[in-house]
Every structure is written in structure tokens, then in C-alpha cells.
């Protein structure tokens, strides 16, 4: 089929992107509807690129079809987890879709940022690329701080921290999950030169203690410049959630998770199990 | 009667053609959804395949609606997206429940929480716990687990569905 002008332009932009960048475009934010036409285009381009890189490495469609005939066809009711999917598909006409022009703009913008990143890579202008050695993990460099503290006591585990952070940003940053019997010890707020820091300290009934540290920067390009994280020589694990990479690592008896979301840097650290920490990280994005 | 059979064959052919054409793209799309959202990075391939197969299962059931849609491919992409969201939500709920239970079992020797133990033991047997644990905590797919247990995949899926429905009902009661 002959593509129309705007589609051709969109396709040309998509073809210039890396697979990683294209995958970011496939992400549909919570509360929005996927633009299926655009997603089709993106997956086509991804598959073409992957085919070029590693021919014949795609899924085995024949085997999948056989398994579909055997286990799925005519058995949709077995795999129903809720009525939501069916209801939503029926209500398709009434749902609000993402305006395509916006998505295309986003594609062009990402392409532009990509070019900018290539040009400025040696200067590390954004300063957000994580690096770590056997002992330290950091997003960039450290600077002097001028802290002052203010306690915000609250009975509910994260309510105090969530409320304080919410006054500054609507980004999802605070977990919805807390280890059994978590109580808040304190929430400290301090101002630094280029950011405001929120530190929630918690303890649990089983004797664990942990801190949730949120740093909201004035500008996104300042994120990560003030912080180093101590780690031991164990591997840094990456967790992907909500289009964001979260880095989970250990430092002797402590475990920590750190990530950046726009102009905010978050760190959860303490005597938590890795699995607890990972669960807490994923719960940040629960709707 | 013969006409019905002929119609079904035609539908089956049309459906198979759509499946063959769209499966790679839908699978790739599902993979990226799980990469973005799932904490279980290493199991996403199985989960992505499940989401696509379940979307096609739904599509077969709704084939009239699918083929009367101006864009059957668009319909399939949306169904895959919804199925992936459903799988993720389901996984979060069950991972959380099973984590609580596994943490409780680990602590059992230290301090006996009589009420919790009683509640959990009445909810599911050890065999049922192992089944759910393999599926949600250990990241098995239906395909892998059915092979290990020597069960048909749809039999296993039905067993899991009934088990979860029973637990959910009892937890709400």
C-alpha cells in the first residue's frame, strides 16, 4: 500500500532511531490509550532492524500457531482474568486516544535529542549516565550541600513523605508497598543549592530499617550531580518499570535501589531483602 | 449445515492468515510492554507470548467484531495491549500475596503468627501454593509449567483460574 505524505515522514523519522529509542515510543503512559496505527509502524521498523541485525531470529510463528490451535482457540474463557479487556474493547469508540500529532512530535523530539546526545556525548551534558566501580555507583559528580532538617511526623508509613513530595511534583515516586509492620521514624526535608531533598526514615516490626530519599532538582540537567552511592562488588541489577531503569545493588548488609525520573532522583536503601526492594520499586507505578 | 461448515472453514482460513501476518509484530509489541513494566526481566518472553496468544483467543471468540472492524490489525494491537496490562495486574496481585505467604513461612520457626497461619493454611494446600509460586514468583509460563507437570496447558490454565477464583472469593469473604 502506498503511504501518505505524513506517514512517510513519520516512517523516515522512525527508521533513523535506534531500537531502544523505538521501544520507548511504544510505551503508553497510564491513563492513555495506545495509538495502534503508530504502534504498528514502530513494530514494523523494529522488526526490520532486528531482521537486518540477526536474520531468522524472530519468533517461530508456525509453532505458535500450532500451540494456539491446541491450547487457546475456543478457550478464551479459561484465560480471562477479568471482564475489563472485553468491556474495554467493546467501549473502544468512546475512549479517548492519544492525538497522533503529539506522538509524532514526540518521535521527532526524541530523534532530535538523540542527535544532540551524540554530538555532546563526550561532554556528558545531561550528566545522567550511570557509572559504577566495585565501590561506588553514581549518576555523575558530587557537590557541597547545605542541609537543614525539619521533621514531619505521620502515623501512616509513607503518607508524610508522599504528601510532602506531592506538593512539589505529581510524578510517581513513592512506593505503594511497605514491608510488614512498617512505621515512619521521621521525614526530613532539606534544601540544597539546586534541589530540595526529602528523606523518609522507616523501621519494621522485624527489625529492618530503611530510608526513602527523594531529591527534586530545579532543572533536569542537574539530576544526579550531587550523589554517590556506596556499593560492594556484587553486580548491579537493572529493573525496568514504567519506561525507567532502576538500579538495584548491595552494600554489605544494606541493599539499595536508585533511579531518575525526569528532574527527580530517588533512592531506597536499608536492610531490606532484594526481593522486598524490587517489589517496592515496582509498586511505585501501581495505579 | 454444509454451508455453516464452509463458513467456519473460510473464517478459520481468514483468521490463520491474520495470525501468521500479525504474530511477529504483536509479539514484539508485547515484549516491549513487559520490558517496560515487568520486574521479572528474565521471564518476559514467555509472558509476551501468553499475552499475544490470549489476545488471539479473544479475537477468535469475537471474530465477527474483529473482521467487521475497519482495522483488524489495530483491533489486535489493542487487544494485545489490554491482555498485557491484565497479565501485569494479575502478576502484581499474586506476587504480592505469595510474597507475604513465603515471608510468613520463612519466619514461622521464629515467631508463630497463629491467625495468619490458620488463614493461609485454610486457603491453599502446599501443592496449590507450589503451583502458584512457580507461576508468579519463579516466573514459569503456562507452557513450561504444563510440560513439567505433565498436564495439558489449557487444563493447567483452568486449574489455576479456579484456584485463584476460590482464593480471591475467600479473601473477600
Tab-separated table of C-alpha atoms in Angstrom:
chain	number	residue	atom	x	y	z
A	1	UNK	CA	0.000	0.000	0.000
A	2	UNK	CA	1.278	3.480	-0.903
A	3	UNK	CA	1.949	5.534	2.237
A	4	UNK	CA	0.628	9.064	2.512
A	5	UNK	CA	2.963	12.040	2.986
A	6	UNK	CA	2.857	12.433	6.809
A	7	UNK	CA	3.158	8.647	7.245
A	8	UNK	CA	6.206	8.587	5.015
A	9	UNK	CA	7.787	11.363	7.050
A	10	UNK	CA	6.981	9.570	10.304
A	11	UNK	CA	8.434	6.371	8.905
A	12	UNK	CA	11.603	8.154	7.851
A	13	UNK	CA	12.000	9.549	11.382
A	14	UNK	CA	11.385	6.133	12.897
A	15	UNK	CA	13.944	4.479	10.644
A	16	UNK	CA	16.640	6.810	11.940
A	17	UNK	CA	16.032	5.809	15.552
A	18	UNK	CA	17.703	3.002	17.457
A	19	UNK	CA	15.675	0.006	18.606
A	20	UNK	CA	15.943	1.255	22.191
A	21	UNK	CA	14.500	4.636	21.228
A	22	UNK	CA	11.718	2.990	19.246
A	23	UNK	CA	10.838	0.825	22.222
A	24	UNK	CA	10.433	3.950	24.324
A	25	UNK	CA	7.888	5.196	21.812
A	26	UNK	CA	5.872	2.025	22.239
A	27	UNK	CA	5.260	2.888	25.856
A	28	UNK	CA	1.751	4.149	26.566
A	29	UNK	CA	1.544	6.220	29.775
A	30	UNK	CA	-1.014	5.223	32.394
A	31	UNK	CA	-4.484	6.561	31.657
A	32	UNK	CA	-3.816	6.944	27.930
A	33	UNK	CA	-4.887	4.775	25.030
A	34	UNK	CA	-2.328	3.250	22.657
A	35	UNK	CA	-2.252	4.674	19.135
A	36	UNK	CA	-2.428	1.318	17.394
A	37	UNK	CA	-1.694	2.681	13.918
A	38	UNK	CA	1.506	4.317	15.100
A	39	UNK	CA	2.466	1.276	17.178
A	40	UNK	CA	2.097	-0.899	14.081
A	41	UNK	CA	4.522	1.344	12.221
A	42	UNK	CA	7.015	1.263	15.078
A	43	UNK	CA	6.942	-2.530	15.455
A	44	UNK	CA	7.371	-2.908	11.682
A	45	UNK	CA	10.502	-0.769	11.811
A	46	UNK	CA	11.844	-2.606	14.885
A	47	UNK	CA	11.333	-5.987	13.221
A	48	UNK	CA	13.031	-4.825	10.038
A	49	UNK	CA	16.016	-3.554	12.024
A	50	UNK	CA	16.244	-6.750	14.082
A	51	UNK	CA	15.972	-8.887	10.960
A	52	UNK	CA	18.925	-7.000	9.477
A	53	UNK	CA	20.955	-7.447	12.660
A	54	UNK	CA	20.120	-11.123	13.178
A	55	UNK	CA	18.235	-12.758	10.308
A	56	UNK	CA	15.803	-15.582	11.164
A	57	UNK	CA	15.864	-14.836	14.883
A	58	UNK	CA	12.198	-13.846	15.076
A	59	UNK	CA	9.515	-15.926	16.822
A	60	UNK	CA	8.566	-19.304	15.394
A	61	UNK	CA	5.113	-18.459	14.045
A	62	UNK	CA	4.288	-22.000	12.900
A	63	UNK	CA	4.904	-23.461	16.361
A	64	UNK	CA	2.993	-20.606	17.967
A	65	UNK	CA	0.056	-21.258	15.633
A	66	UNK	CA	0.049	-24.977	16.497
A	67	UNK	CA	0.058	-24.126	20.186
A	68	UNK	CA	-2.686	-21.607	19.640
A	69	UNK	CA	-4.869	-24.252	17.936
A	70	UNK	CA	-4.187	-26.731	20.725
A	71	UNK	CA	-4.419	-24.539	23.825
A	72	UNK	CA	-6.138	-21.256	23.082
A	73	UNK	CA	-8.561	-21.364	20.161
A	74	UNK	CA	-12.101	-21.621	21.506
A	75	UNK	CA	-10.819	-21.430	25.091
A	76	UNK	CA	-10.746	-17.678	25.677
A	77	UNK	CA	-12.824	-18.078	28.847
A	78	UNK	CA	-10.009	-20.064	30.510
A	79	UNK	CA	-7.614	-17.175	30.174
A	80	UNK	CA	-9.989	-14.436	31.265
A	81	UNK	CA	-8.564	-12.681	34.269
A	82	UNK	CA	-11.285	-10.076	34.459
A	83	UNK	CA	-14.029	-8.647	32.312
A	84	UNK	CA	-12.017	-5.499	31.763
A	85	UNK	CA	-10.457	-6.450	28.428
A	86	UNK	CA	-13.738	-7.398	26.811
A	87	UNK	CA	-15.560	-4.366	28.182
A	88	UNK	CA	-12.802	-2.031	27.101
A	89	UNK	CA	-12.718	-3.471	23.596
A	90	UNK	CA	-16.483	-3.011	23.344
A	91	UNK	CA	-16.184	0.574	24.521
A	92	UNK	CA	-13.442	1.348	22.042
A	93	UNK	CA	-15.453	4.003	20.237
A	94	UNK	CA	-15.970	6.052	23.393
A	95	UNK	CA	-12.381	6.041	24.641
A	96	UNK	CA	-10.011	8.942	24.178
A	97	UNK	CA	-6.987	8.211	22.016
A	98	UNK	CA	-3.639	9.927	22.102
A	99	UNK	CA	-3.548	12.532	19.371
A	100	UNK	CA	-1.257	11.172	16.694
A	101	UNK	CA	0.312	14.533	16.002
A	102	UNK	CA	1.508	14.615	19.616
A	103	UNK	CA	3.054	11.179	19.321
A	104	UNK	CA	4.762	12.161	16.076
A	105	UNK	CA	6.093	15.280	17.701
A	106	UNK	CA	7.418	13.102	20.481
A	107	UNK	CA	9.106	10.885	17.901
A	108	UNK	CA	10.728	13.861	16.216
A	109	UNK	CA	11.730	15.306	19.586
A	110	UNK	CA	13.354	12.050	20.655
A	111	UNK	CA	15.198	11.900	17.337
A	112	UNK	CA	16.424	15.460	17.935
A	113	UNK	CA	17.533	14.636	21.484
A	114	UNK	CA	19.292	11.572	20.159
A	115	UNK	CA	21.276	13.680	17.706
A	116	UNK	CA	22.076	16.149	20.499
A	117	UNK	CA	23.244	13.295	22.711
A	118	UNK	CA	25.569	12.005	20.009
A	119	UNK	CA	27.042	15.475	19.497
A	120	UNK	CA	27.513	16.114	23.204
A	121	UNK	CA	28.304	12.619	24.403
A	122	UNK	CA	31.916	13.402	25.211
A	123	UNK	CA	30.898	16.391	27.344
A	124	UNK	CA	28.186	14.369	29.131
A	125	UNK	CA	25.968	17.467	29.228
A	126	UNK	CA	22.935	15.711	30.621
A	127	UNK	CA	25.124	14.072	33.229
A	128	UNK	CA	22.721	11.238	33.809
A	129	UNK	CA	24.592	8.244	32.528
A	130	UNK	CA	25.115	5.853	35.384
A	131	UNK	CA	28.560	4.512	36.029
A	132	UNK	CA	29.844	2.288	38.739
A	133	UNK	CA	33.022	0.730	40.002
A	134	UNK	CA	33.438	-2.001	42.579
A	135	UNK	CA	32.827	0.505	45.348
A	136	UNK	CA	30.803	3.405	44.016
A	137	UNK	CA	27.725	3.962	41.923
A	138	UNK	CA	26.901	7.421	40.672
A	139	UNK	CA	24.973	9.212	38.013
A	140	UNK	CA	27.646	11.974	37.903
A	141	UNK	CA	29.673	14.143	40.372
A	142	UNK	CA	29.259	15.330	43.929
A	143	UNK	CA	28.970	18.917	45.194
A	144	UNK	CA	28.811	20.669	48.582
A	145	UNK	CA	25.481	20.705	50.394
A	146	UNK	CA	23.944	23.000	52.979
A	147	UNK	CA	21.366	20.908	54.778
A	148	UNK	CA	18.781	21.807	57.329
A	149	UNK	CA	16.204	19.427	58.733
A	150	UNK	CA	12.526	19.592	59.532
A	151	UNK	CA	10.584	16.683	60.998
A	152	UNK	CA	7.153	15.794	59.637
A	153	UNK	CA	5.705	13.082	61.882
A	154	UNK	CA	2.882	10.950	60.406
A	155	UNK	CA	1.390	7.662	61.597
A	156	UNK	CA	0.851	6.040	58.147
A	157	UNK	CA	4.107	4.600	56.649
A	158	UNK	CA	4.630	6.821	53.610
A	159	UNK	CA	1.844	9.336	53.991
A	160	UNK	CA	4.071	12.109	55.342
A	161	UNK	CA	6.692	11.690	52.644
A	162	UNK	CA	4.151	11.252	49.863
A	163	UNK	CA	2.269	14.387	50.951
A	164	UNK	CA	5.438	16.482	51.147
A	165	UNK	CA	6.698	15.292	47.774
A	166	UNK	CA	3.296	15.730	46.154
A	167	UNK	CA	3.401	19.436	46.932
A	168	UNK	CA	6.392	19.696	44.595
A	169	UNK	CA	5.714	17.160	41.846
A	170	UNK	CA	2.993	14.876	40.521
A	171	UNK	CA	5.469	12.223	39.313
A	172	UNK	CA	5.028	8.706	40.771
A	173	UNK	CA	7.996	8.363	43.156
A	174	UNK	CA	6.879	6.769	46.410
A	175	UNK	CA	6.172	3.003	46.708
A	176	UNK	CA	2.690	1.695	47.412
A	177	UNK	CA	4.147	-1.357	49.149
A	178	UNK	CA	5.700	-1.375	52.586
A	179	UNK	CA	7.261	-4.340	54.420
A	180	UNK	CA	5.068	-5.816	57.119
A	181	UNK	CA	4.687	-3.564	60.180
A	182	UNK	CA	6.467	-0.537	58.688
A	183	UNK	CA	6.351	2.593	60.826
A	184	UNK	CA	7.653	6.025	59.987
A	185	UNK	CA	10.520	7.253	62.143
A	186	UNK	CA	10.775	10.696	60.546
A	187	UNK	CA	10.513	12.672	57.351
A	188	UNK	CA	13.273	15.222	56.934
A	189	UNK	CA	13.181	17.977	54.339
A	190	UNK	CA	16.261	19.966	53.493
A	191	UNK	CA	17.152	22.458	50.850
A	192	UNK	CA	20.347	22.252	48.895
A	193	UNK	CA	21.742	24.617	46.301
A	194	UNK	CA	19.931	23.149	43.311
A	195	UNK	CA	17.400	20.799	44.813
A	196	UNK	CA	15.094	20.017	47.658
A	197	UNK	CA	15.651	16.721	49.492
A	198	UNK	CA	13.081	14.591	51.268
A	199	UNK	CA	14.311	11.740	53.468
A	200	UNK	CA	11.739	9.366	54.940
A	201	UNK	CA	13.151	7.006	57.560
A	202	UNK	CA	11.259	3.825	58.417
A	203	UNK	CA	11.547	0.740	60.585
A	204	UNK	CA	9.671	-2.553	60.513
A	205	UNK	CA	8.443	-4.942	63.155
A	206	UNK	CA	11.069	-7.499	62.101
A	207	UNK	CA	13.852	-5.036	62.909
A	208	UNK	CA	14.616	-3.786	59.391
A	209	UNK	CA	15.183	-0.113	58.775
A	210	UNK	CA	15.271	1.822	55.540
A	211	UNK	CA	15.291	5.310	54.063
A	212	UNK	CA	13.454	6.667	51.042
A	213	UNK	CA	15.390	9.680	49.746
A	214	UNK	CA	13.830	11.896	47.083
A	215	UNK	CA	15.768	14.752	45.505
A	216	UNK	CA	13.765	17.144	43.359
A	217	UNK	CA	16.040	19.331	41.240
A	218	UNK	CA	15.267	22.731	39.777
A	219	UNK	CA	16.369	21.505	36.356
A	220	UNK	CA	16.515	18.034	34.867
A	221	UNK	CA	20.114	18.541	33.751
A	222	UNK	CA	21.232	18.852	37.378
A	223	UNK	CA	19.922	15.438	38.382
A	224	UNK	CA	22.478	13.056	39.797
A	225	UNK	CA	25.326	15.547	40.105
A	226	UNK	CA	25.203	15.581	43.916
A	227	UNK	CA	25.167	11.911	44.694
A	228	UNK	CA	27.412	8.884	45.053
A	229	UNK	CA	26.143	5.558	46.323
A	230	UNK	CA	28.417	3.118	48.108
A	231	UNK	CA	28.196	-0.424	46.866
A	232	UNK	CA	30.071	-3.688	47.269
A	233	UNK	CA	31.467	-5.729	44.382
A	234	UNK	CA	28.209	-7.561	43.682
A	235	UNK	CA	26.541	-6.977	40.347
A	236	UNK	CA	24.234	-4.006	39.786
A	237	UNK	CA	20.836	-5.299	38.705
A	238	UNK	CA	18.616	-3.319	36.355
A	239	UNK	CA	14.857	-3.254	36.795
A	240	UNK	CA	12.701	-1.761	34.077
A	241	UNK	CA	9.356	-0.288	35.111
A	242	UNK	CA	7.234	2.461	33.618
A	243	UNK	CA	9.882	3.126	30.975
A	244	UNK	CA	12.507	3.861	33.630
A	245	UNK	CA	15.634	1.896	34.506
A	246	UNK	CA	16.052	1.272	38.227
A	247	UNK	CA	19.442	0.161	39.530
A	248	UNK	CA	19.443	-2.281	42.429
A	249	UNK	CA	22.688	-3.016	44.254
A	250	UNK	CA	24.045	-4.089	47.595
A	251	UNK	CA	26.491	-2.598	50.038
A	252	UNK	CA	27.390	-5.239	52.610
A	253	UNK	CA	24.268	-5.652	54.775
A	254	UNK	CA	22.385	-2.864	53.020
A	255	UNK	CA	20.586	-3.037	49.714
A	256	UNK	CA	19.600	-0.036	47.672
A	257	UNK	CA	17.613	0.934	44.591
A	258	UNK	CA	18.240	4.197	42.752
A	259	UNK	CA	16.643	5.768	39.719
A	260	UNK	CA	15.933	9.037	37.948
A	261	UNK	CA	12.525	10.188	36.793
A	262	UNK	CA	12.676	13.477	34.889
A	263	UNK	CA	14.107	16.051	37.365
A	264	UNK	CA	13.930	13.738	40.372
A	265	UNK	CA	16.388	11.234	41.813
A	266	UNK	CA	15.119	8.582	44.202
A	267	UNK	CA	16.983	6.160	46.426
A	268	UNK	CA	15.566	3.488	48.705
A	269	UNK	CA	18.205	1.981	50.965
A	270	UNK	CA	18.321	-0.133	54.071
A	271	UNK	CA	18.416	-3.630	55.486
A	272	UNK	CA	15.701	-4.797	53.111
A	273	UNK	CA	15.853	-8.024	51.145
A	274	UNK	CA	16.491	-7.624	47.413
A	275	UNK	CA	13.061	-9.077	46.664
A	276	UNK	CA	11.359	-6.629	49.049
A	277	UNK	CA	13.197	-3.764	47.466
A	278	UNK	CA	12.294	-4.848	43.942
A	279	UNK	CA	8.690	-5.256	44.942
A	280	UNK	CA	8.657	-1.770	46.447
A	281	UNK	CA	10.206	-0.294	43.309
A	282	UNK	CA	7.601	-1.850	41.031
A	283	UNK	CA	4.808	-0.684	43.347
A	284	UNK	CA	5.768	2.965	42.716
A	285	UNK	CA	3.826	2.747	39.458
A	286	UNK	CA	0.735	0.955	40.665
A	287	UNK	CA	-2.328	2.840	39.602
B	1	UNK	CA	-25.247	-27.439	7.811
B	2	UNK	CA	-22.753	-27.766	4.966
B	3	UNK	CA	-22.938	-24.010	4.486
B	4	UNK	CA	-22.120	-23.431	8.192
B	5	UNK	CA	-19.102	-25.700	7.889
B	6	UNK	CA	-17.973	-23.881	4.765
B	7	UNK	CA	-18.333	-20.516	6.553
B	8	UNK	CA	-16.338	-21.771	9.531
B	9	UNK	CA	-13.577	-23.006	7.229
B	10	UNK	CA	-13.464	-19.637	5.499
B	11	UNK	CA	-13.288	-17.863	8.852
B	12	UNK	CA	-10.580	-20.217	10.004
B	13	UNK	CA	-8.518	-19.511	6.886
B	14	UNK	CA	-9.001	-15.770	7.234
B	15	UNK	CA	-8.079	-15.961	10.905
B	16	UNK	CA	-4.987	-18.066	10.276
B	17	UNK	CA	-3.785	-15.601	7.640
B	18	UNK	CA	-4.205	-12.743	10.112
B	19	UNK	CA	-2.396	-14.737	12.813
B	20	UNK	CA	0.540	-15.547	10.548
B	21	UNK	CA	0.815	-11.948	9.426
B	22	UNK	CA	0.497	-10.233	12.804
B	23	UNK	CA	2.043	-12.629	15.310
B	24	UNK	CA	5.658	-11.365	14.961
B	25	UNK	CA	4.624	-7.719	15.321
B	26	UNK	CA	2.262	-8.332	18.223
B	27	UNK	CA	4.833	-10.477	19.997
B	28	UNK	CA	7.434	-7.740	19.584
B	29	UNK	CA	4.984	-5.167	20.918
B	30	UNK	CA	4.136	-7.348	23.927
B	31	UNK	CA	7.843	-7.867	24.613
B	32	UNK	CA	8.400	-4.131	24.856
B	33	UNK	CA	5.384	-3.683	27.145
B	34	UNK	CA	6.745	-6.297	29.532
B	35	UNK	CA	10.256	-4.890	29.302
B	36	UNK	CA	8.910	-1.520	30.372
B	37	UNK	CA	6.654	-2.684	33.118
B	38	UNK	CA	7.581	-6.069	34.478
B	39	UNK	CA	10.006	-6.546	37.322
B	40	UNK	CA	10.607	-10.126	36.175
B	41	UNK	CA	13.000	-9.235	33.396
B	42	UNK	CA	14.129	-12.763	32.661
B	43	UNK	CA	10.650	-14.192	32.062
B	44	UNK	CA	9.230	-11.633	29.700
B	45	UNK	CA	9.456	-13.746	26.551
B	46	UNK	CA	7.052	-16.340	27.900
B	47	UNK	CA	4.755	-13.666	29.276
B	48	UNK	CA	4.771	-11.785	25.963
B	49	UNK	CA	3.786	-14.932	24.089
B	50	UNK	CA	0.998	-15.588	26.580
B	51	UNK	CA	-0.373	-12.083	26.099
B	52	UNK	CA	-0.443	-12.468	22.303
B	53	UNK	CA	-1.954	-15.956	22.383
B	54	UNK	CA	-4.628	-14.793	24.821
B	55	UNK	CA	-5.364	-11.788	22.611
B	56	UNK	CA	-5.837	-14.130	19.628
B	57	UNK	CA	-8.042	-16.411	21.743
B	58	UNK	CA	-10.247	-13.434	22.485
B	59	UNK	CA	-10.109	-12.407	18.830
B	60	UNK	CA	-11.321	-15.825	17.696
B	61	UNK	CA	-14.246	-15.575	20.094
B	62	UNK	CA	-15.029	-12.086	18.789
B	63	UNK	CA	-14.109	-12.799	15.169
B	64	UNK	CA	-17.260	-11.199	13.775
B	65	UNK	CA	-16.404	-7.959	15.545
B	66	UNK	CA	-12.752	-8.317	14.542
B	67	UNK	CA	-13.378	-8.778	10.839
B	68	UNK	CA	-16.062	-6.105	10.663
B	69	UNK	CA	-13.634	-3.614	12.222
B	70	UNK	CA	-12.115	-1.181	9.676
B	71	UNK	CA	-8.681	-2.153	11.022
B	72	UNK	CA	-8.464	-5.760	12.270
B	73	UNK	CA	-4.741	-5.206	12.872
B	74	UNK	CA	-5.492	-2.164	15.060
B	75	UNK	CA	-8.050	-4.251	16.945
B	76	UNK	CA	-5.419	-6.929	17.559
B	77	UNK	CA	-2.805	-4.450	18.780
B	78	UNK	CA	-5.297	-3.020	21.235
B	79	UNK	CA	-6.353	-6.478	22.436
B	80	UNK	CA	-2.689	-7.396	22.963
B	81	UNK	CA	-2.091	-4.205	24.934
B	82	UNK	CA	-5.129	-4.896	27.126
B	83	UNK	CA	-4.129	-8.528	27.669
B	84	UNK	CA	-0.609	-7.475	28.638
B	85	UNK	CA	-1.996	-4.968	31.161
B	86	UNK	CA	-4.269	-7.680	32.519
B	87	UNK	CA	-1.348	-10.101	32.887
B	88	UNK	CA	0.757	-7.469	34.645
B	89	UNK	CA	-2.017	-6.519	37.067
B	90	UNK	CA	-2.670	-10.171	37.801
B	91	UNK	CA	1.022	-10.790	38.339
B	92	UNK	CA	1.392	-7.865	40.762
B	93	UNK	CA	-1.557	-9.030	42.866
B	94	UNK	CA	-0.382	-12.635	43.083
B	95	UNK	CA	3.287	-11.851	43.562
B	96	UNK	CA	2.324	-9.646	46.498
B	97	UNK	CA	0.089	-12.283	48.051
B	98	UNK	CA	2.614	-15.073	47.598
B	99	UNK	CA	5.475	-12.959	48.876
B	100	UNK	CA	3.568	-12.333	52.058
B	101	UNK	CA	2.921	-16.018	52.444
B	102	UNK	CA	6.503	-17.048	51.671
B	103	UNK	CA	7.827	-14.447	54.125
B	104	UNK	CA	5.450	-15.788	56.735
B	105	UNK	CA	6.617	-19.356	56.126
B	106	UNK	CA	10.260	-18.333	56.463
B	107	UNK	CA	9.535	-16.675	59.784
B	108	UNK	CA	7.357	-19.475	61.047
B	109	UNK	CA	10.106	-21.032	63.141
B	110	UNK	CA	10.867	-17.749	64.839
B	111	UNK	CA	7.525	-16.419	65.854
B	112	UNK	CA	4.256	-18.191	65.287
B	113	UNK	CA	1.590	-15.904	63.900
B	114	UNK	CA	-1.257	-18.251	64.684
B	115	UNK	CA	-4.006	-16.256	62.993
B	116	UNK	CA	-2.113	-15.750	59.733
B	117	UNK	CA	-1.012	-19.383	59.628
B	118	UNK	CA	-4.560	-20.555	60.146
B	119	UNK	CA	-5.848	-18.214	57.462
B	120	UNK	CA	-3.248	-19.265	54.903
B	121	UNK	CA	-3.463	-22.988	55.612
B	122	UNK	CA	-7.206	-22.927	55.177
B	123	UNK	CA	-6.811	-21.046	51.902
B	124	UNK	CA	-4.469	-23.289	49.959
B	125	UNK	CA	-2.672	-26.612	50.218
B	126	UNK	CA	1.078	-26.973	49.838
B	127	UNK	CA	0.601	-28.307	46.299
B	128	UNK	CA	-1.540	-25.319	45.360
B	129	UNK	CA	0.949	-22.928	46.904
B	130	UNK	CA	3.784	-24.533	44.917
B	131	UNK	CA	1.781	-24.224	41.710
B	132	UNK	CA	1.097	-20.508	42.195
B	133	UNK	CA	4.621	-19.883	43.427
B	134	UNK	CA	6.100	-21.426	40.280
B	135	UNK	CA	3.799	-19.379	38.098
B	136	UNK	CA	4.174	-15.998	39.768
B	137	UNK	CA	7.323	-15.972	41.882
B	138	UNK	CA	9.522	-18.332	39.879
B	139	UNK	CA	8.290	-16.901	36.582
B	140	UNK	CA	7.190	-20.118	34.844
B	141	UNK	CA	4.868	-19.713	31.872
B	142	UNK	CA	1.843	-21.964	31.403
B	143	UNK	CA	3.727	-23.741	28.627
B	144	UNK	CA	6.746	-24.545	30.806
B	145	UNK	CA	4.737	-25.498	33.850
B	146	UNK	CA	2.334	-27.738	31.953
B	147	UNK	CA	5.325	-29.596	30.489
B	148	UNK	CA	6.827	-30.071	33.950
B	149	UNK	CA	3.573	-31.266	35.477
B	150	UNK	CA	2.612	-33.447	32.509
B	151	UNK	CA	-0.672	-31.643	32.083
B	152	UNK	CA	-2.295	-30.093	29.052
B	153	UNK	CA	-1.674	-26.353	29.003
B	154	UNK	CA	-5.367	-25.451	28.938
B	155	UNK	CA	-6.082	-27.948	31.746
B	156	UNK	CA	-3.421	-26.271	33.830
B	157	UNK	CA	-4.723	-22.795	32.983
B	158	UNK	CA	-8.213	-23.848	34.037
B	159	UNK	CA	-6.889	-25.310	37.299
B	160	UNK	CA	-5.035	-22.077	38.081
B	161	UNK	CA	-8.048	-19.976	37.158
B	162	UNK	CA	-10.319	-21.953	39.521
B	163	UNK	CA	-7.750	-21.874	42.300
B	164	UNK	CA	-7.301	-18.114	42.062
B	165	UNK	CA	-11.038	-17.515	41.875
B	166	UNK	CA	-11.509	-19.578	45.036
B	167	UNK	CA	-8.782	-17.760	46.955
B	168	UNK	CA	-9.976	-14.347	45.809
B	169	UNK	CA	-13.504	-15.208	46.870
B	170	UNK	CA	-12.394	-16.430	50.283
B	171	UNK	CA	-10.170	-13.412	50.830
B	172	UNK	CA	-13.101	-11.112	50.077
B	173	UNK	CA	-15.453	-13.070	52.368
